[in-house]
Amino acid sequence: MAITRQKPISSLLAESNKVMFSVEFMPPRDDAAEARLWKAAGAFKDLGASFVSVTYGAGGSTRDRTFRIAERLAALPLTTLVHLTLVEHSRAELLEILETYAQAGLTNLLALRGDPPGDPLGEWIKATDGLEFTSELIELVQTTEASRHFDIGIAAFPEGHHRADTLDIDTEVTLTKLRDGAEYAITQVFFDVEHFLRLRDRLVAADPEHGAKPIIPGIMPITSLRSVHRQIELSGATMAPEVGARLEKAALSGDAAVRAEGIQISSEMTQRLIDEGVPDVHFMTMNFAKATHEVLHNVGMAPAWEKS
């Protein structure tokens, strides 16, 4: 189903006079998970999400599902950001995917290098006839016939990408992508707001023009110790000592106490980010609505959660 090209996310960020929120979805693996996704999407639409993003599996493992879900989200309508990674894709395949997105009006694109299949921290191998760096994907987007329609975002890493030897190198890589045509960045999940603020400072200090482009913090509402530890394992992020201590103390009283403390911590982080003037807070929802809704309520961006 073809849809009208959506408003660029960079324009939404530039024109808004208030802090917005957005959410990330993952392509569901079964019918039950898909039903949950659509319920969450409806809830976030009603709450006024600025945009929604749809992740892309390693090596294109969710390529068709990503496209199908993104197309339907856009038709709700919700401004929809589609992810695209380089892993195991040739240049020709990437061009084909970009053309498919463009024809469907899905022209808000998050350009990513992507993680290796199986082990996100494992060896990264360039595909045959593929691309190696996100900046090359940005360049490729700009060579397509639909290039004028694509609005490009990138990922940023508050503690530095795990493949970068130093924070200075990571900063320069991020700035290269912003100089090459990316209009904004969304960060990897973090659990210490100071890491986000220092990233923002580094970018502006190194390049006052391009480093001042919008940087959107990525927040995963904390609902369990297991989910936090899994995110740390996958991303290489670290836990602020005081956050870890609060969660461990709550764990002495059980899972419900951990969840309650986790939502409080996530709410405090979100409020501080709002106070620091971020343009948008991007929530990694795992296709659930409740935890994010509770955080939004705690910072005055949503009514109280009511089970439906």
Short mmCIF file of C-alpha atoms in Angstrom, two decimals:
data_model
loop_
_atom_site.label_atom_id
_atom_site.label_comp_id
_atom_site.label_asym_id
_atom_site.label_seq_id
_atom_site.Cartn_x
_atom_site.Cartn_y
_atom_site.Cartn_z
CA MET A 1 0.00 0.00 0.00
CA ALA A 2 1.58 3.25 -1.12
CA ILE A 3 1.41 6.17 1.28
CA THR A 4 2.18 9.85 1.13
CA ARG A 5 5.75 10.66 2.03
CA GLN A 6 5.88 11.64 5.66
CA LYS A 7 7.24 14.77 7.22
CA PRO A 8 10.98 14.54 7.88
CA ILE A 9 11.81 13.83 11.50
CA SER A 10 14.47 16.54 11.40
CA SER A 11 11.69 19.03 10.59
CA LEU A 12 9.57 17.77 13.48
CA LEU A 13 12.53 18.29 15.82
CA ALA A 14 13.28 21.75 14.47
CA GLU A 15 9.70 23.00 14.60
CA SER A 16 8.60 21.72 17.98
CA ASN A 17 8.58 24.15 20.90
CA LYS A 18 8.39 21.41 23.51
CA VAL A 19 10.15 18.17 24.39
CA MET A 20 8.55 15.27 22.52
CA PHE A 21 8.71 11.51 22.95
CA SER A 22 9.11 8.72 20.44
CA VAL A 23 9.22 4.92 20.67
CA GLU A 24 11.03 1.97 19.15
CA PHE A 25 9.37 -1.27 18.06
CA MET A 26 10.87 -4.59 16.98
CA PRO A 27 9.33 -6.71 14.19
CA PRO A 28 7.26 -9.36 16.05
CA ARG A 29 8.07 -13.05 15.73
CA ASP A 30 4.56 -14.48 16.08
CA ASP A 31 0.88 -13.50 16.00
CA ALA A 32 0.63 -12.90 19.75
CA ALA A 33 3.64 -10.58 19.68
CA GLU A 34 2.21 -8.75 16.70
CA ALA A 35 -1.10 -8.21 18.45
CA ARG A 36 0.81 -6.73 21.39
CA LEU A 37 2.73 -4.42 19.06
CA TRP A 38 -0.43 -3.03 17.48
CA LYS A 39 -2.01 -2.48 20.87
CA ALA A 40 1.09 -0.57 21.98
CA ALA A 41 1.20 1.39 18.72
CA GLY A 42 -2.40 2.49 19.20
CA ALA A 43 -1.66 3.59 22.76
CA PHE A 44 1.38 5.63 21.74
CA LYS A 45 -0.50 7.19 18.83
CA ASP A 46 -3.19 8.35 21.26
CA LEU A 47 -0.50 9.77 23.57
CA GLY A 48 0.96 11.81 20.72
CA ALA A 49 4.27 10.11 19.94
CA SER A 50 6.36 12.28 17.64
CA PHE A 51 7.54 9.25 15.66
CA VAL A 52 8.03 5.51 15.92
CA SER A 53 11.01 3.49 14.76
CA VAL A 54 11.23 -0.12 13.57
CA THR A 55 14.41 -2.11 14.10
CA TYR A 56 16.15 -4.22 11.48
CA GLY A 57 17.56 -7.67 12.29
CA ALA A 58 21.19 -8.57 11.77
CA GLY A 59 21.90 -9.55 8.19
CA GLY A 60 18.43 -8.51 7.11
CA SER A 61 16.84 -11.30 9.14
CA THR A 62 13.72 -9.18 9.66
CA ARG A 63 13.83 -7.33 6.34
CA ASP A 64 10.33 -8.25 5.13
CA ARG A 65 8.76 -7.93 8.58
CA THR A 66 10.44 -4.57 9.15
CA PHE A 67 9.00 -3.26 5.90
CA ARG A 68 5.51 -4.67 6.50
CA ILE A 69 5.30 -3.34 10.06
CA ALA A 70 6.73 0.05 9.09
CA GLU A 71 4.30 0.43 6.21
CA ARG A 72 1.32 -0.34 8.43
CA LEU A 73 2.54 1.97 11.22
CA ALA A 74 2.86 4.78 8.70
CA ALA A 75 -0.69 4.17 7.54
CA LEU A 76 -2.14 4.58 11.08
CA PRO A 77 -0.78 7.31 10.57
CA LEU A 78 2.40 7.53 12.62
CA THR A 79 5.59 9.15 11.42
CA THR A 80 7.76 6.07 10.97
CA LEU A 81 11.54 5.72 11.05
CA VAL A 82 12.90 2.59 9.38
CA HIS A 83 16.28 1.16 10.35
CA LEU A 84 18.68 -0.16 7.70
CA THR A 85 21.98 -1.94 8.37
CA LEU A 86 24.94 -2.93 6.21
CA VAL A 87 25.44 -6.43 7.62
CA GLU A 88 25.35 -9.15 4.92
CA HIS A 89 23.90 -6.80 2.30
CA SER A 90 25.52 -6.05 -1.06
CA ARG A 91 25.39 -2.57 -2.52
CA ALA A 92 22.74 -3.76 -4.99
CA GLU A 93 20.57 -5.15 -2.17
CA LEU A 94 20.84 -1.91 -0.24
CA LEU A 95 19.75 0.05 -3.32
CA GLU A 96 16.80 -2.32 -3.77
CA ILE A 97 15.72 -1.83 -0.15
CA LEU A 98 16.04 1.94 -0.42
CA GLU A 99 13.90 1.92 -3.55
CA THR A 100 11.27 -0.21 -1.78
CA TYR A 101 11.20 2.21 1.14
CA ALA A 102 10.99 5.23 -1.15
CA GLN A 103 8.12 3.80 -3.19
CA ALA A 104 6.18 3.21 0.02
CA GLY A 105 6.87 6.71 1.29
CA LEU A 106 9.07 5.42 4.11
CA THR A 107 11.73 8.08 3.73
CA ASN A 108 12.72 8.63 7.36
CA LEU A 109 15.77 6.38 7.58
CA LEU A 110 18.10 5.42 10.45
CA ALA A 111 21.37 4.48 8.75
CA LEU A 112 23.33 1.89 10.73
CA ARG A 113 26.39 -0.26 10.29
CA GLY A 114 24.67 -2.97 12.29
CA ASP A 115 25.80 -5.81 14.54
CA PRO A 116 27.14 -9.18 13.37
CA PRO A 117 24.54 -11.98 13.46
CA GLY A 118 24.56 -13.98 16.68
CA ASP A 119 27.11 -11.98 18.67
CA PRO A 120 26.70 -8.18 18.59
CA LEU A 121 30.21 -7.78 20.01
CA GLY A 122 31.78 -10.30 17.60
CA GLU A 123 33.88 -9.72 14.50
CA TRP A 124 32.33 -7.42 11.92
CA ILE A 125 32.75 -8.75 8.37
CA LYS A 126 31.99 -6.69 5.27
CA ALA A 127 29.56 -8.38 2.87
CA THR A 128 30.67 -9.28 -0.63
CA ASP A 129 30.18 -6.17 -2.78
CA GLY A 130 28.86 -4.47 0.35
CA LEU A 131 29.70 -1.37 2.34
CA GLU A 132 31.79 -1.11 5.48
CA PHE A 133 30.84 2.17 7.14
CA THR A 134 27.62 4.07 7.85
CA SER A 135 29.03 7.11 6.07
CA GLU A 136 29.11 5.00 2.89
CA LEU A 137 25.44 4.14 3.37
CA ILE A 138 24.63 7.84 3.76
CA GLU A 139 26.51 8.51 0.52
CA LEU A 140 24.65 5.67 -1.20
CA VAL A 141 21.28 7.08 -0.09
CA GLN A 142 22.25 10.39 -1.62
CA THR A 143 22.93 8.77 -5.00
CA THR A 144 19.44 7.29 -5.34
CA GLU A 145 16.76 8.93 -7.46
CA ALA A 146 14.69 9.38 -4.30
CA SER A 147 17.58 10.95 -2.37
CA ARG A 148 15.83 14.28 -2.01
CA HIS A 149 13.05 12.58 -0.06
CA PHE A 150 15.16 10.71 2.51
CA ASP A 151 15.76 12.28 5.92
CA ILE A 152 18.67 10.45 7.57
CA GLY A 153 19.36 9.76 11.22
CA ILE A 154 22.24 7.81 12.75
CA ALA A 155 23.16 6.09 16.00
CA ALA A 156 25.37 7.69 18.64
CA PHE A 157 27.07 6.11 21.63
CA PRO A 158 27.20 7.98 24.96
CA GLU A 159 30.09 5.84 26.23
CA GLY A 160 31.69 5.45 22.82
CA HIS A 161 31.18 2.59 20.37
CA HIS A 162 32.81 -0.61 21.60
CA ARG A 163 34.87 -0.80 18.39
CA ALA A 164 36.29 2.72 18.82
CA ASP A 165 39.65 2.82 20.60
CA THR A 166 39.01 6.19 22.25
CA LEU A 167 36.17 8.63 22.85
CA ASP A 168 37.93 11.12 20.55
CA ILE A 169 37.82 8.60 17.70
CA ASP A 170 34.17 7.82 18.40
CA THR A 171 33.37 11.54 18.42
CA GLU A 172 35.05 12.05 15.05
CA VAL A 173 33.24 9.07 13.51
CA THR A 174 29.89 10.44 14.70
CA LEU A 175 30.72 13.90 13.37
CA THR A 176 31.75 12.45 10.01
CA LYS A 177 28.26 11.00 9.62
CA LEU A 178 26.63 14.27 10.65
CA ARG A 179 28.81 16.19 8.20
CA ASP A 180 28.04 13.71 5.42
CA GLY A 181 24.30 14.34 5.60
CA ALA A 182 22.76 12.82 8.72
CA GLU A 183 20.39 15.33 10.30
CA TYR A 184 20.20 13.94 13.84
CA ALA A 185 21.29 11.03 16.01
CA ILE A 186 19.54 8.64 18.41
CA THR A 187 21.71 7.20 21.13
CA GLN A 188 22.22 3.67 22.25
CA VAL A 189 20.59 2.84 25.58
CA PHE A 190 22.44 4.22 28.60
CA PHE A 191 21.93 4.10 32.36
CA ASP A 192 23.78 7.26 33.41
CA VAL A 193 22.58 10.63 32.12
CA GLU A 194 26.08 12.06 32.56
CA HIS A 195 27.30 9.87 29.71
CA PHE A 196 24.70 11.41 27.38
CA LEU A 197 25.49 14.96 28.45
CA ARG A 198 29.22 14.46 27.95
CA LEU A 199 28.58 13.03 24.46
CA ARG A 200 26.63 16.13 23.56
CA ASP A 201 29.40 18.34 24.93
CA ARG A 202 32.09 16.47 22.98
CA LEU A 203 30.27 16.81 19.69
CA VAL A 204 29.67 20.55 20.03
CA ALA A 205 33.19 21.22 21.25
CA ALA A 206 34.72 19.36 18.29
CA ASP A 207 32.43 20.88 15.65
CA PRO A 208 30.09 23.70 16.77
CA GLU A 209 28.08 23.53 13.53
CA HIS A 210 27.50 19.84 12.85
CA GLY A 211 27.88 18.77 16.47
CA ALA A 212 24.90 20.93 17.39
CA LYS A 213 22.49 18.81 15.34
CA PRO A 214 19.81 17.16 17.51
CA ILE A 215 20.95 14.24 19.67
CA ILE A 216 18.02 12.18 20.95
CA PRO A 217 18.59 10.08 24.08
CA GLY A 218 17.57 6.42 23.94
CA ILE A 219 15.95 5.19 27.16
CA MET A 220 14.88 1.66 28.07
CA PRO A 221 12.47 1.73 31.02
CA ILE A 222 13.91 -0.55 33.69
CA THR A 223 11.54 -3.36 34.62
CA SER A 224 13.88 -6.12 35.82
CA LEU A 225 17.49 -6.82 36.67
CA ARG A 226 17.59 -9.43 33.94
CA SER A 227 16.60 -6.96 31.22
CA VAL A 228 19.15 -4.42 32.42
CA HIS A 229 21.96 -6.97 32.52
CA ARG A 230 20.99 -8.19 29.05
CA GLN A 231 21.13 -4.67 27.63
CA ILE A 232 24.51 -4.08 29.23
CA GLU A 233 25.76 -7.36 27.76
CA LEU A 234 24.51 -6.54 24.26
CA SER A 235 25.54 -2.90 24.14
CA GLY A 236 28.60 -2.64 26.32
CA ALA A 237 26.92 0.15 28.31
CA THR A 238 27.74 0.53 32.00
CA MET A 239 25.52 1.03 35.02
CA ALA A 240 25.85 4.12 37.18
CA PRO A 241 26.96 2.79 40.60
CA GLU A 242 24.11 4.52 42.44
CA VAL A 243 21.56 3.06 40.00
CA GLY A 244 22.96 -0.42 40.44
CA ALA A 245 22.87 -0.04 44.24
CA ARG A 246 19.23 1.07 44.18
CA LEU A 247 18.20 -1.88 42.02
CA GLU A 248 20.13 -4.40 44.09
CA LYS A 249 18.54 -3.06 47.27
CA ALA A 250 15.09 -3.30 45.69
CA ALA A 251 15.83 -6.87 44.62
CA LEU A 252 15.90 -7.87 48.29
CA SER A 253 12.14 -7.26 48.29
CA GLY A 254 11.38 -9.10 45.05
CA ASP A 255 10.67 -8.53 41.37
CA ALA A 256 7.81 -6.09 41.92
CA ALA A 257 10.04 -3.86 44.01
CA VAL A 258 12.74 -3.94 41.31
CA ARG A 259 10.20 -2.92 38.71
CA ALA A 260 8.85 -0.06 40.83
CA GLU A 261 12.35 1.23 41.56
CA GLY A 262 13.33 0.79 37.92
CA ILE A 263 10.41 2.88 36.70
CA GLN A 264 11.29 5.55 39.26
CA ILE A 265 14.92 5.60 38.10
CA SER A 266 13.86 5.77 34.45
CA SER A 267 11.49 8.61 35.28
CA GLU A 268 14.24 10.54 37.06
CA MET A 269 16.55 10.07 34.09
CA THR A 270 13.84 11.23 31.68
CA GLN A 271 13.05 14.30 33.77
CA ARG A 272 16.70 15.29 33.91
CA LEU A 273 17.01 14.91 30.15
CA ILE A 274 13.95 17.10 29.69
CA ASP A 275 15.46 19.68 32.05
CA GLU A 276 18.68 19.56 30.01
CA GLY A 277 16.76 20.55 26.88
CA VAL A 278 16.70 17.42 24.74
CA PRO A 279 14.34 17.70 21.75
CA ASP A 280 12.84 14.23 22.18
CA VAL A 281 13.20 11.14 24.37
CA HIS A 282 13.23 7.85 22.44
CA PHE A 283 11.93 4.88 24.43
CA MET A 284 12.94 1.31 23.63
CA THR A 285 9.60 -0.36 24.38
CA MET A 286 10.22 -4.05 23.58
CA ASN A 287 6.72 -3.73 22.02
CA PHE A 288 5.06 -3.12 25.39
CA ALA A 289 3.25 0.11 26.30
CA LYS A 290 2.85 0.05 30.08
CA ALA A 291 6.37 0.79 31.37
CA THR A 292 6.94 3.67 28.94
CA HIS A 293 3.45 5.02 29.65
CA GLU A 294 4.21 5.01 33.39
CA VAL A 295 7.45 6.94 32.85
CA LEU A 296 5.66 9.45 30.62
CA HIS A 297 3.01 9.91 33.30
CA ASN A 298 5.65 10.49 35.97
CA VAL A 299 7.17 13.33 33.94
CA GLY A 300 3.83 14.89 33.08
CA MET A 301 3.57 13.73 29.47
CA ALA A 302 0.71 11.23 29.81
CA PRO A 303 -2.33 10.48 32.01
CA ALA A 304 -2.11 7.70 34.55
CA TRP A 305 -1.92 4.17 33.14
CA GLU A 306 -5.27 2.41 32.98
CA LYS A 307 -5.34 -1.27 32.11
CA SER A 308 -7.55 -1.92 29.08
#
